[in-house]
mmCIF file of C-alpha atoms in Angstrom:
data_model
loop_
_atom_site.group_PDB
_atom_site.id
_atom_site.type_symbol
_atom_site.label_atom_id
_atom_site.label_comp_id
_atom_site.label_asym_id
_atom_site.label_seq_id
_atom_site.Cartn_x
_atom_site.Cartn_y
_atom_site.Cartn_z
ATOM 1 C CA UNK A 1 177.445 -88.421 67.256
ATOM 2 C CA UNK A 2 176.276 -91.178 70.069
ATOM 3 C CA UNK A 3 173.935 -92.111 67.442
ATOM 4 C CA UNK A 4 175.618 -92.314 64.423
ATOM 5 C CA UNK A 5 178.374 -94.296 65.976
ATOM 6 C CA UNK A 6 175.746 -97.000 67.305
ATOM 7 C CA UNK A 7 174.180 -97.005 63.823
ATOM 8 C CA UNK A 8 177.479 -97.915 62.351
ATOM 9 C CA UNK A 9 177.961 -100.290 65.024
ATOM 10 C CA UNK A 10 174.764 -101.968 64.012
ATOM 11 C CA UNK A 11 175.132 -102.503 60.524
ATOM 12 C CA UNK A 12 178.538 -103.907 60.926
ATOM 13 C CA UNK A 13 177.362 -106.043 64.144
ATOM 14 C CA UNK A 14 176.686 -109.551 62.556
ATOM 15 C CA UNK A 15 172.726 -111.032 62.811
ATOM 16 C CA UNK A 16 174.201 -114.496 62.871
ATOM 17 C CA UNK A 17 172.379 -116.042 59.910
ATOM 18 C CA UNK A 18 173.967 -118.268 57.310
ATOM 19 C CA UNK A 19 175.393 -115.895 54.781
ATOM 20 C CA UNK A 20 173.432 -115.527 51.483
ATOM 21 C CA UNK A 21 174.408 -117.301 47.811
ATOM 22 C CA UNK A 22 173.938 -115.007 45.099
ATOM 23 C CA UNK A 23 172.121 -116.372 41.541
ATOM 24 C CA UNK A 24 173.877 -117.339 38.440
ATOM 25 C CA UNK A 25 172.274 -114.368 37.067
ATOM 26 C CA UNK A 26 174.061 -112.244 40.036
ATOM 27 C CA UNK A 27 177.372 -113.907 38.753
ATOM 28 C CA UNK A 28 177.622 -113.524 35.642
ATOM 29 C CA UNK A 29 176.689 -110.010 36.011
ATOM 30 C CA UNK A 30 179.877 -109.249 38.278
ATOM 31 C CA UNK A 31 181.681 -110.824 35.832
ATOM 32 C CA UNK A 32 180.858 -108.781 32.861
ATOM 33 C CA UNK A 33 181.246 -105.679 35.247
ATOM 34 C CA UNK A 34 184.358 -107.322 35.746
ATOM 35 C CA UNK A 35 185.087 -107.597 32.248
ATOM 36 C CA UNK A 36 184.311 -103.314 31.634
ATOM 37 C CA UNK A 37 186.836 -103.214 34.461
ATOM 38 C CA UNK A 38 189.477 -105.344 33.038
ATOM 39 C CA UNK A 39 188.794 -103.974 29.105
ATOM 40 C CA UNK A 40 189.653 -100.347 30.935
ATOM 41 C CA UNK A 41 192.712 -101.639 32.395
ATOM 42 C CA UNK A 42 193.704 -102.732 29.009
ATOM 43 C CA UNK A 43 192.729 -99.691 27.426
ATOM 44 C CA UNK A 44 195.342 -97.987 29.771
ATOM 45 C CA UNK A 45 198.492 -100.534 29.613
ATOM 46 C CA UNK A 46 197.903 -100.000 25.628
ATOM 47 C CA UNK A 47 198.147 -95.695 26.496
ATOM 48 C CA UNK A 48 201.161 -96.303 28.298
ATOM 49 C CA UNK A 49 202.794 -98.758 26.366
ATOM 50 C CA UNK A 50 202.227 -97.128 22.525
ATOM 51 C CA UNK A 51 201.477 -93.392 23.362
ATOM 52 C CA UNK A 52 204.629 -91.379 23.585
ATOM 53 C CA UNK A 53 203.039 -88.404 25.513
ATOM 54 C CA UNK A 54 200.562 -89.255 28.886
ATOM 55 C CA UNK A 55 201.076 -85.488 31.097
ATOM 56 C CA UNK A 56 197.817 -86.066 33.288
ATOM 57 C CA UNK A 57 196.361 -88.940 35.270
ATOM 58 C CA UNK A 58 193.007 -87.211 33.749
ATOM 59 C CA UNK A 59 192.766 -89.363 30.462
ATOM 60 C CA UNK A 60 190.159 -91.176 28.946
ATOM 61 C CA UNK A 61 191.920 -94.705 29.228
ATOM 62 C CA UNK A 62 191.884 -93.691 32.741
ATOM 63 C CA UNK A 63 188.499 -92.890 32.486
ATOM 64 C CA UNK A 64 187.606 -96.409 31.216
ATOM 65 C CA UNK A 65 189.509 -97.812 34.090
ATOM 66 C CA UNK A 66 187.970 -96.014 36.849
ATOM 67 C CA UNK A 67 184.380 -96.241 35.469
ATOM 68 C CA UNK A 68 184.892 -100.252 35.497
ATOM 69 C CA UNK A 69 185.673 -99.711 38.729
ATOM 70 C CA UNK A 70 182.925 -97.724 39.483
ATOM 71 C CA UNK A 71 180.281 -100.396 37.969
ATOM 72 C CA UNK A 72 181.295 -103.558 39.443
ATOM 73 C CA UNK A 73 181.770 -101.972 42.860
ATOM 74 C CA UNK A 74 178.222 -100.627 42.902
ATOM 75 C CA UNK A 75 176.889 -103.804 41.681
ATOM 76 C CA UNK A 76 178.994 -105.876 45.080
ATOM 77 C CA UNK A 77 177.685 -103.175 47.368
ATOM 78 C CA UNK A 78 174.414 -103.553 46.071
ATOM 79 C CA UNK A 79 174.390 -107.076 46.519
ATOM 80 C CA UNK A 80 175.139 -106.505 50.137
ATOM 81 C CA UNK A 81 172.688 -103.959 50.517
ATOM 82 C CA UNK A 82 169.949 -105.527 49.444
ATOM 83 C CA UNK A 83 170.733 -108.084 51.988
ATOM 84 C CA UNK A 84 170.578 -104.931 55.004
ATOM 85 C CA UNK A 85 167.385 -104.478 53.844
ATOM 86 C CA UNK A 86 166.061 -107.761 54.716
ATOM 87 C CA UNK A 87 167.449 -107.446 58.000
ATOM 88 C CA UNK A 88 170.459 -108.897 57.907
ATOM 89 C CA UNK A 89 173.767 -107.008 59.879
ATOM 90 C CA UNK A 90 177.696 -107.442 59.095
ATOM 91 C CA UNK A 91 178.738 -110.750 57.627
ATOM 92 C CA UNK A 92 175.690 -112.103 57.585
ATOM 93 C CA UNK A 93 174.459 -109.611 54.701
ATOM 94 C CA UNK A 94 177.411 -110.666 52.255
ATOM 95 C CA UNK A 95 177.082 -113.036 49.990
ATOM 96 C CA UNK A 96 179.519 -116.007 49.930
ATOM 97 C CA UNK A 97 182.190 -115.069 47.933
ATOM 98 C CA UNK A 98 181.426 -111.775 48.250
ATOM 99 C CA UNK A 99 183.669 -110.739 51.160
ATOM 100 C CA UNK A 100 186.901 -109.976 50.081
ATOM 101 C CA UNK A 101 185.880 -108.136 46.744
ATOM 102 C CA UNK A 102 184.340 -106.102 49.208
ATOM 103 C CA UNK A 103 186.682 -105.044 51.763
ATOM 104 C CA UNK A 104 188.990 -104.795 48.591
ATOM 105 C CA UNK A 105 186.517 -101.631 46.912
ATOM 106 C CA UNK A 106 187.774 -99.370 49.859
ATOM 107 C CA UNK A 107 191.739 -100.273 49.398
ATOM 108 C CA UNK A 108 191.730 -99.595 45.282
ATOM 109 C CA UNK A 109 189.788 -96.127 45.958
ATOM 110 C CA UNK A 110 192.750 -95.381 48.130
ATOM 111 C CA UNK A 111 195.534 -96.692 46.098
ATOM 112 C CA UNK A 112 193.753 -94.447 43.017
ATOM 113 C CA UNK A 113 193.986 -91.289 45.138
ATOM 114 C CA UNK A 114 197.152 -92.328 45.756
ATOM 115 C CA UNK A 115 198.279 -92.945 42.220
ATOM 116 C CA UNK A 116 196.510 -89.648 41.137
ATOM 117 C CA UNK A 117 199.164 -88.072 43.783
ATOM 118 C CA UNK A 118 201.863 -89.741 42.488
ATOM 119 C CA UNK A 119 201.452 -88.498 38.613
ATOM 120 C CA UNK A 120 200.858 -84.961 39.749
ATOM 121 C CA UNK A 121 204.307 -84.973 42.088
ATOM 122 C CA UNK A 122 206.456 -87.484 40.023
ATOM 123 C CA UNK A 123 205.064 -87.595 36.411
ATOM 124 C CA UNK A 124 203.704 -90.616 34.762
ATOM 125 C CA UNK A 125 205.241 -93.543 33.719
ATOM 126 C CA UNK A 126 205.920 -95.155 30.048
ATOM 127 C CA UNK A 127 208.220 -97.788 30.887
ATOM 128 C CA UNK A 128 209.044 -100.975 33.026
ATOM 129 C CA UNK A 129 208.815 -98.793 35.973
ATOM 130 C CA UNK A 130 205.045 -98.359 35.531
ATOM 131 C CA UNK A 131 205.139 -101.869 36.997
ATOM 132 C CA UNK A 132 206.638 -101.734 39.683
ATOM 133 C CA UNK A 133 204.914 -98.055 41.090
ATOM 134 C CA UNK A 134 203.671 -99.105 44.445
ATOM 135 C CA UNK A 135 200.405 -97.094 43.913
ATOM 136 C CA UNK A 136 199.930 -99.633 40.633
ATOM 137 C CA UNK A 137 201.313 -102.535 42.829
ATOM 138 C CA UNK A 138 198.518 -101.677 45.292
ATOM 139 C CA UNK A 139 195.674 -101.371 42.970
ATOM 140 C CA UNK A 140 196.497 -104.586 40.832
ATOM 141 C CA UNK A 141 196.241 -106.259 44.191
ATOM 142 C CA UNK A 142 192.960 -104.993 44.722
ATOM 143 C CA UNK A 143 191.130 -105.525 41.336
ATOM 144 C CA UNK A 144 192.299 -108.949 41.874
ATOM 145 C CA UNK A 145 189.997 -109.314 44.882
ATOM 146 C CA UNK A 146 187.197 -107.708 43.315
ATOM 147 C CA UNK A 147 186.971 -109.164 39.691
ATOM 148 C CA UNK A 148 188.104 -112.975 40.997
ATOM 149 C CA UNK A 149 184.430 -112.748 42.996
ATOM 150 C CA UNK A 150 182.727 -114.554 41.212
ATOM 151 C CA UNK A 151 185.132 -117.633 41.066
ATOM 152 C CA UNK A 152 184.748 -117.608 45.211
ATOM 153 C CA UNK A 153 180.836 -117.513 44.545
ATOM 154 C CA UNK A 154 181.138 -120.214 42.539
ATOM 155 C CA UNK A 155 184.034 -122.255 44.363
ATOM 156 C CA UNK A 156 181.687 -123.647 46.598
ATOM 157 C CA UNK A 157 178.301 -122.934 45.015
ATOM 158 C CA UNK A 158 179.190 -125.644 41.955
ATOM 159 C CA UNK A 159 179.263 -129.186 41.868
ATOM 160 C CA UNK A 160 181.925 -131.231 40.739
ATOM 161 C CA UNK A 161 180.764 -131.729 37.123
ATOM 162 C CA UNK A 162 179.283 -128.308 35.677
ATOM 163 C CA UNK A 163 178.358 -127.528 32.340
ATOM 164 C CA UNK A 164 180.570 -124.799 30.323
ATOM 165 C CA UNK A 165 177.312 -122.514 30.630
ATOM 166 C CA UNK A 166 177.799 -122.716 34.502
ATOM 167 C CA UNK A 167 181.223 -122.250 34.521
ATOM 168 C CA UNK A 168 181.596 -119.455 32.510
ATOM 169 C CA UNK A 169 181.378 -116.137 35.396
ATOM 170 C CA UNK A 170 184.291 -118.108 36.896
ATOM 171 C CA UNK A 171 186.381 -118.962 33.793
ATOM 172 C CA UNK A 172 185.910 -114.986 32.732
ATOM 173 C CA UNK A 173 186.872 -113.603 36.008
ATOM 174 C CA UNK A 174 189.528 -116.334 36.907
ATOM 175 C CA UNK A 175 191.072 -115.288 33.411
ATOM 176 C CA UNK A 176 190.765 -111.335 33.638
ATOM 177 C CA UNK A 177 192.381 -111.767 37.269
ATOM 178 C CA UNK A 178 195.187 -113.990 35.472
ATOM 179 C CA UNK A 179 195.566 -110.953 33.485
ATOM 180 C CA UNK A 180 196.464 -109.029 35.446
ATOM 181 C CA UNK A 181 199.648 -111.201 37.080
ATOM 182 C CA UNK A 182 200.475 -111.006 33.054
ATOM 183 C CA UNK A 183 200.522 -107.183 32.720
ATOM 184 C CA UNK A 184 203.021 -107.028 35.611
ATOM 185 C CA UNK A 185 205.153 -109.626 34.825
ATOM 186 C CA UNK A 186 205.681 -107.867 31.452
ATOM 187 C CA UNK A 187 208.679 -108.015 31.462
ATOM 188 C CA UNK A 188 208.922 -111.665 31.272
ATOM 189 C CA UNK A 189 205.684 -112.345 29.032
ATOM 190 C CA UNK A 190 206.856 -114.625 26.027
ATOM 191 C CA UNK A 191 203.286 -113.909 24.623
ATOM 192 C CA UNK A 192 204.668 -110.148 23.421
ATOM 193 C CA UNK A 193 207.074 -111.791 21.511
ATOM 194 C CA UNK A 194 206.572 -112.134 17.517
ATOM 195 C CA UNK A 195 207.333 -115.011 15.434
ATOM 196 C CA UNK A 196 210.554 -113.604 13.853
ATOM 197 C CA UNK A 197 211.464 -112.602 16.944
ATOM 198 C CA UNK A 198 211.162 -115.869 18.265
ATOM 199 C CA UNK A 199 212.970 -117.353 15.469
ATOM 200 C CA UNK A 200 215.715 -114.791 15.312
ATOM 201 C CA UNK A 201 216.611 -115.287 18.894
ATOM 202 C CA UNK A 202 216.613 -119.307 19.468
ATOM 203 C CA UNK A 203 219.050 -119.179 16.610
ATOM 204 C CA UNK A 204 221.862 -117.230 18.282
ATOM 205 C CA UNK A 205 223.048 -118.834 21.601
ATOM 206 C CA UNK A 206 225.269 -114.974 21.916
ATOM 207 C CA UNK A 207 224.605 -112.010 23.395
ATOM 208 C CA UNK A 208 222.136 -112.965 26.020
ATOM 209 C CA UNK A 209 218.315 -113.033 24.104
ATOM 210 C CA UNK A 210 217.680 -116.468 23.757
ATOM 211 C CA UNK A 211 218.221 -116.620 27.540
ATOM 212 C CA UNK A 212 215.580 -113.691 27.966
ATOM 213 C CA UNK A 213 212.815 -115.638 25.649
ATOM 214 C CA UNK A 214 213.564 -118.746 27.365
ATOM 215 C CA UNK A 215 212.924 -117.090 31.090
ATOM 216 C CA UNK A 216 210.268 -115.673 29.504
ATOM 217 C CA UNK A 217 208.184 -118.670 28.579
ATOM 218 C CA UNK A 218 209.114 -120.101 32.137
ATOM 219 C CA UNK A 219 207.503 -117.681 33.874
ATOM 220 C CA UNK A 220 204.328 -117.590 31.375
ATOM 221 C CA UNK A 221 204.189 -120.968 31.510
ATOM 222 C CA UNK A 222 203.460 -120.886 34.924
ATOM 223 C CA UNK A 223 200.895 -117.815 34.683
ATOM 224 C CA UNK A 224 198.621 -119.747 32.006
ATOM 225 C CA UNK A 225 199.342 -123.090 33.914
ATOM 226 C CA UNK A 226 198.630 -122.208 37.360
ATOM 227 C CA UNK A 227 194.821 -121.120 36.828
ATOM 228 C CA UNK A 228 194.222 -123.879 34.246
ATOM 229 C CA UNK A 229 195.454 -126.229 37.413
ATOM 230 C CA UNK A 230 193.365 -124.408 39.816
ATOM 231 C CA UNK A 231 190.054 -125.175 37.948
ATOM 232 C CA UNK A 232 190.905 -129.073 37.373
ATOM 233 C CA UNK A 233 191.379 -129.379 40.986
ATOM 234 C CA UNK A 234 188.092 -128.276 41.688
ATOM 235 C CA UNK A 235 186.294 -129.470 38.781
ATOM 236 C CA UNK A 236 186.082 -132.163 36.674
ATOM 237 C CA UNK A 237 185.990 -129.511 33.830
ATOM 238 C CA UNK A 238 183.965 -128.968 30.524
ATOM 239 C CA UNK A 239 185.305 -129.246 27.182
ATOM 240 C CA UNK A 240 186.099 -125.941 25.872
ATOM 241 C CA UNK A 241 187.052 -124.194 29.302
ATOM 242 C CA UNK A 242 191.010 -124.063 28.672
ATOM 243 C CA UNK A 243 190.685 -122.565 25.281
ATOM 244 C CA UNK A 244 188.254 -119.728 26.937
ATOM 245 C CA UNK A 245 190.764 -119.132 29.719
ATOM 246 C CA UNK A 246 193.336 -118.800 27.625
ATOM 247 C CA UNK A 247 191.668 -116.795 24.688
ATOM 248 C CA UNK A 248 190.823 -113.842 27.479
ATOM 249 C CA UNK A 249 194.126 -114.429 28.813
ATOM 250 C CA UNK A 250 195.802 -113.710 25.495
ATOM 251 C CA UNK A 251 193.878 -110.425 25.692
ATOM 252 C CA UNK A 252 196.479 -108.349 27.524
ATOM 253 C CA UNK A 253 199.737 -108.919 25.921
ATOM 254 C CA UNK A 254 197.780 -108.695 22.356
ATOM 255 C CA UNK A 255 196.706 -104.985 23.793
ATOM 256 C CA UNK A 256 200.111 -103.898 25.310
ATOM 257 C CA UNK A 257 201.663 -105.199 21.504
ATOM 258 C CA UNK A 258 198.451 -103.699 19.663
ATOM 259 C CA UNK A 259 198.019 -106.890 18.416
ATOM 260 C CA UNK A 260 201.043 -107.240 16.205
ATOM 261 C CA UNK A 261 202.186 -111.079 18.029
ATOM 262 C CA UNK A 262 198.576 -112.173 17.005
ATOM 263 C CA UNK A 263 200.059 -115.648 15.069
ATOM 264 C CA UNK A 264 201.603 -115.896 19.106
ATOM 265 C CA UNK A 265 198.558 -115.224 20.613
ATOM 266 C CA UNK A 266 196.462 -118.024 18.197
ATOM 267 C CA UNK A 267 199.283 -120.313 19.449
ATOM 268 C CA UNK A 268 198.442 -120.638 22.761
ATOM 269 C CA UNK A 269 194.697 -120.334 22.011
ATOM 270 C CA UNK A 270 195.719 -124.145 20.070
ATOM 271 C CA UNK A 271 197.529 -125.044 23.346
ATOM 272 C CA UNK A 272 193.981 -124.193 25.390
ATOM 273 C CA UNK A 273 191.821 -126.125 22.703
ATOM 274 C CA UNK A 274 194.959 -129.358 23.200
ATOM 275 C CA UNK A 275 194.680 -128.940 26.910
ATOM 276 C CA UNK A 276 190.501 -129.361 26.433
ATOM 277 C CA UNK A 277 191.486 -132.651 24.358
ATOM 278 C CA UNK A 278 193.770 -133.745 27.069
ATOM 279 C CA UNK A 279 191.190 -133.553 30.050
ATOM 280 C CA UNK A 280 188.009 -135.301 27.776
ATOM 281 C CA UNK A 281 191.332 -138.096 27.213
ATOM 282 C CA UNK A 282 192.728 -137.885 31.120
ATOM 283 C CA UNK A 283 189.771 -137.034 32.875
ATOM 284 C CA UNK A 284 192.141 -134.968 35.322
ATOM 285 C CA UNK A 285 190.586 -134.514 38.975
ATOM 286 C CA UNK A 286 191.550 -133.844 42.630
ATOM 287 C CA UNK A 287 190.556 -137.681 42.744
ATOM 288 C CA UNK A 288 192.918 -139.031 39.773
ATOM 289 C CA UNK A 289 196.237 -137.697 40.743
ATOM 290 C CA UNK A 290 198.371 -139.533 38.008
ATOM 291 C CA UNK A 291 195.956 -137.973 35.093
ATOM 292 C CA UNK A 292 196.035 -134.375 37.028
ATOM 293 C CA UNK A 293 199.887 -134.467 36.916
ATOM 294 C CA UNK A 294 200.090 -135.994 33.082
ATOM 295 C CA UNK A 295 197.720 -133.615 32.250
ATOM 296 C CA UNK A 296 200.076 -130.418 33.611
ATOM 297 C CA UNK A 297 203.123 -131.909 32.259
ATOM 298 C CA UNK A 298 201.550 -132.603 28.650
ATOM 299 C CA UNK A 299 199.525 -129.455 28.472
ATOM 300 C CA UNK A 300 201.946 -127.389 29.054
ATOM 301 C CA UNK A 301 204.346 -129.228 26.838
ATOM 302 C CA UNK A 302 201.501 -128.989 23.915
ATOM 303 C CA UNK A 303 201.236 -125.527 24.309
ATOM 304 C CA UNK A 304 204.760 -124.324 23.603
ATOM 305 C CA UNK A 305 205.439 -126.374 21.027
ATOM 306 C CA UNK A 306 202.532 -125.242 19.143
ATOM 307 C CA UNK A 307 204.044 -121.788 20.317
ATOM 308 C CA UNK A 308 207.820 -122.979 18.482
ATOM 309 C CA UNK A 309 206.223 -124.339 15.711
ATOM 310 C CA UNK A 310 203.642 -121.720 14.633
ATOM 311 C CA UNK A 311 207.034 -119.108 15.163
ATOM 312 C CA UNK A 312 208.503 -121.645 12.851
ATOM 313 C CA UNK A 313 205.868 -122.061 10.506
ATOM 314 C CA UNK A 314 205.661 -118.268 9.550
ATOM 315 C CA UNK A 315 209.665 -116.924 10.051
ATOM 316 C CA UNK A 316 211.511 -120.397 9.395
ATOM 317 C CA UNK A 317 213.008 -123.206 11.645
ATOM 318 C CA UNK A 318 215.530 -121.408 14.764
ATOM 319 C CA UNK A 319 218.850 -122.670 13.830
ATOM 320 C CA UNK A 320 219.762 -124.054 17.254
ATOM 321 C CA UNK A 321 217.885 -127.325 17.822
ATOM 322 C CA UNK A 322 218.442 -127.637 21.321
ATOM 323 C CA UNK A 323 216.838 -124.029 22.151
ATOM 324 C CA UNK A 324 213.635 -125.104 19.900
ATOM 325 C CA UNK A 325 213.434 -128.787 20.791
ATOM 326 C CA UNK A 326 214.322 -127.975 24.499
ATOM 327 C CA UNK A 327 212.199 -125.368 25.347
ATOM 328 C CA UNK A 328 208.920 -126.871 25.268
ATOM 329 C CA UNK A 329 210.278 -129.963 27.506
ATOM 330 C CA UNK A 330 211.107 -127.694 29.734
ATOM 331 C CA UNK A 331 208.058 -126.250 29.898
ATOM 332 C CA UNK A 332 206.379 -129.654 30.448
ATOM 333 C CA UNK A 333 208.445 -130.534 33.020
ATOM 334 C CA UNK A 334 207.730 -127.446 34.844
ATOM 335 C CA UNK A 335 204.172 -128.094 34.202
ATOM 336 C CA UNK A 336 204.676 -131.677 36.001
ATOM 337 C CA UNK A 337 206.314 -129.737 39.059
ATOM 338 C CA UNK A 338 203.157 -127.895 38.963
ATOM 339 C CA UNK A 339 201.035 -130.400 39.098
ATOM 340 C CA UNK A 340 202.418 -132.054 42.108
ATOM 341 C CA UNK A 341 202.272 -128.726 43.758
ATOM 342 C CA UNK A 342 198.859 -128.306 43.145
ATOM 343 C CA UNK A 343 198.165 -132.000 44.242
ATOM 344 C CA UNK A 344 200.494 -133.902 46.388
ATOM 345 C CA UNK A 345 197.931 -136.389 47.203
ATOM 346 C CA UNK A 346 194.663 -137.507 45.993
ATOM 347 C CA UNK A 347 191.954 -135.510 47.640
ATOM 348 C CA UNK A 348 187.890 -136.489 47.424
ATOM 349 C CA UNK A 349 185.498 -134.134 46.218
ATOM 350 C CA UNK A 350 183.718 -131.991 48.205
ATOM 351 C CA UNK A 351 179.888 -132.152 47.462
ATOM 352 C CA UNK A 352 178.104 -128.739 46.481
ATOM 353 C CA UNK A 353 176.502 -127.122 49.069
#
């Protein structure tokens, strides 16, 4: 026992060395592990959301789930322990960015046990209280640490100007994370709404709907905003990186709707490909505050007006101007709150290490 317990305490003893970067290659990699991961997750909010009878946790949606799971934690562990066998102890064998996708593995295998307990003793879940199940609540959390890795690898691994080839294990995993936040705010996710539902409900001020859509696009505004923000902070950003965030954003509500609100879902794809027009005009940065905050006020004011119009376009103009015309301003000048959140002050670029 005296000498397991010092083995343990070896390998978790740190050897002091600078910790490792992993390759592009290595990246990307995660990411598409991260993608199997997220695709299962999917898989499972669609089971929940469309099939009317789910009696086990043993399904195969949760099968595609777990096995994600099981794939891009073995490929983060094996990263590490390739670094062991090289010599390297504790910290010093994990790869920077690496870290807290790592500590995270341990915490989802618990909160699965623990959801698997909580089906068999209370049942399983078909409706808005699947999100708010602290066994779900806890392994949301944790995916988010483990398929975000690669935007930490990158975070500091990238300079300022990268290519769209570079950028792309951060832009998949930054989106598939931002999924996530989207499946459980679900019940304020204007992207499940349909363009005659959209219409039908910003032309009645009664009965309380137009009030729900309108919260709704608040807070989704915000969800698509906030990582779009995140990367122009740190990057002076390729053409074409919105519109990819946003097309595997879309992703999630499309699965939970099976892909009925698809006209919706092409909306905001526009807004991503307006937003990548904005930043070749703007030229947004952590440098340029004044672009970085026109750029969150007009992108997001782009993107839901695209969203009103293409509604429009297909069911008919809402019959209360103010809801339709409003809306979108709104949603801009949320966007400009944003963007002073996200950068009070001009800031200078750190150089890549």
């Amino acid at each position: 026992m005296l000498t397991t317990n010092r083995g343990i305490s070896g390998l978790l003893a740190d050897s002091g060395e600078a910790r490792p970067r992993v390759s592009y290659r290595t990246d990307l990699v995660t990411a598409l592990l991260g993608v199997w991961f997220g695709i299962g997750l999917m898989i499972d909010a669609w089971a929940h959301s469309n099939l009317a009878e789910l009696e086990t946790f043993f399904t195969p949606w949760h099968a595609a789930f777990y096995s994600g799971f099981a794939a891009v934690s073995g490929w983060i562990m094996w990263q590490v322990l390739r670094n062991v066998r090289t010599g390297r102890r504790g910290v010093a064998a994990v790869p920077v960015g690496y870290l807290a996708g790592l500590l995270a593995i341990p915490g989802f295998a618990l909160f699965g046990l623990a959801d698997m307990t909580w089906h068999t003793v209370l049942g399983i879940e078909q409706n808005i209280d699947i999100l708010f199940s602290p066994s779900h609540l806890g392994l949301v959390a944790t995916m988010a640490l483990i398929i975000s890795t690669p935007v930490r690898s990158a975070w500091s691994g990238l300079g300022t100007r990268p290519t769209l080839g570079q950028l792309v294990p951060a832009l998949i995993s930054l989106a598939f994370a931002t999924t996530l936040v989207s499946l459980f705010l679900s019940y304020g996710d204007a992207l499940q709404w349909s363009a005659e539902g959209i219409v039908r409900v910003f032309s009645d001020v009664e009965g309380g709907a137009a009030g729900d859509l309108a919260s709704s696009m608040v807070i989704t505004n915000v969800v698509l905003l906030a990582p779009a923000l995140l990367l122009a902070r740190r990057w002076e950003l390729p053409f074409g990186a919105i519109t990819l965030l946003y097309a595997v954003i879309v992703l999630m509500p499309g699965a939970q709707e099976q892909f009925e609100n698809v006209s919706t879902l092409l909306s905001i794809v526009a807004g991503g490909l307006v937003a990548d027009l904005l930043i070749r005009w703007l030229r947004p940065s952590a440098s340029r505050r004044g672009a970085f905050w026109a750029f969150a006020a007009l992108s997001a004011l782009a993107t839901w007006t695209i969203y009103v119009l293409t509604a429009s376009a297909i069911s008919g103009l809402p019959a209360v101007p103010e809801l339709w015309t409003g809306a979108p301003i709104v949603a801009g000048l949320i966007g400009l709150l944003l963007g002073v959140l996200f950068l009070p002050n001009n800031v200078r670029h750190e150089a890549a290490a």
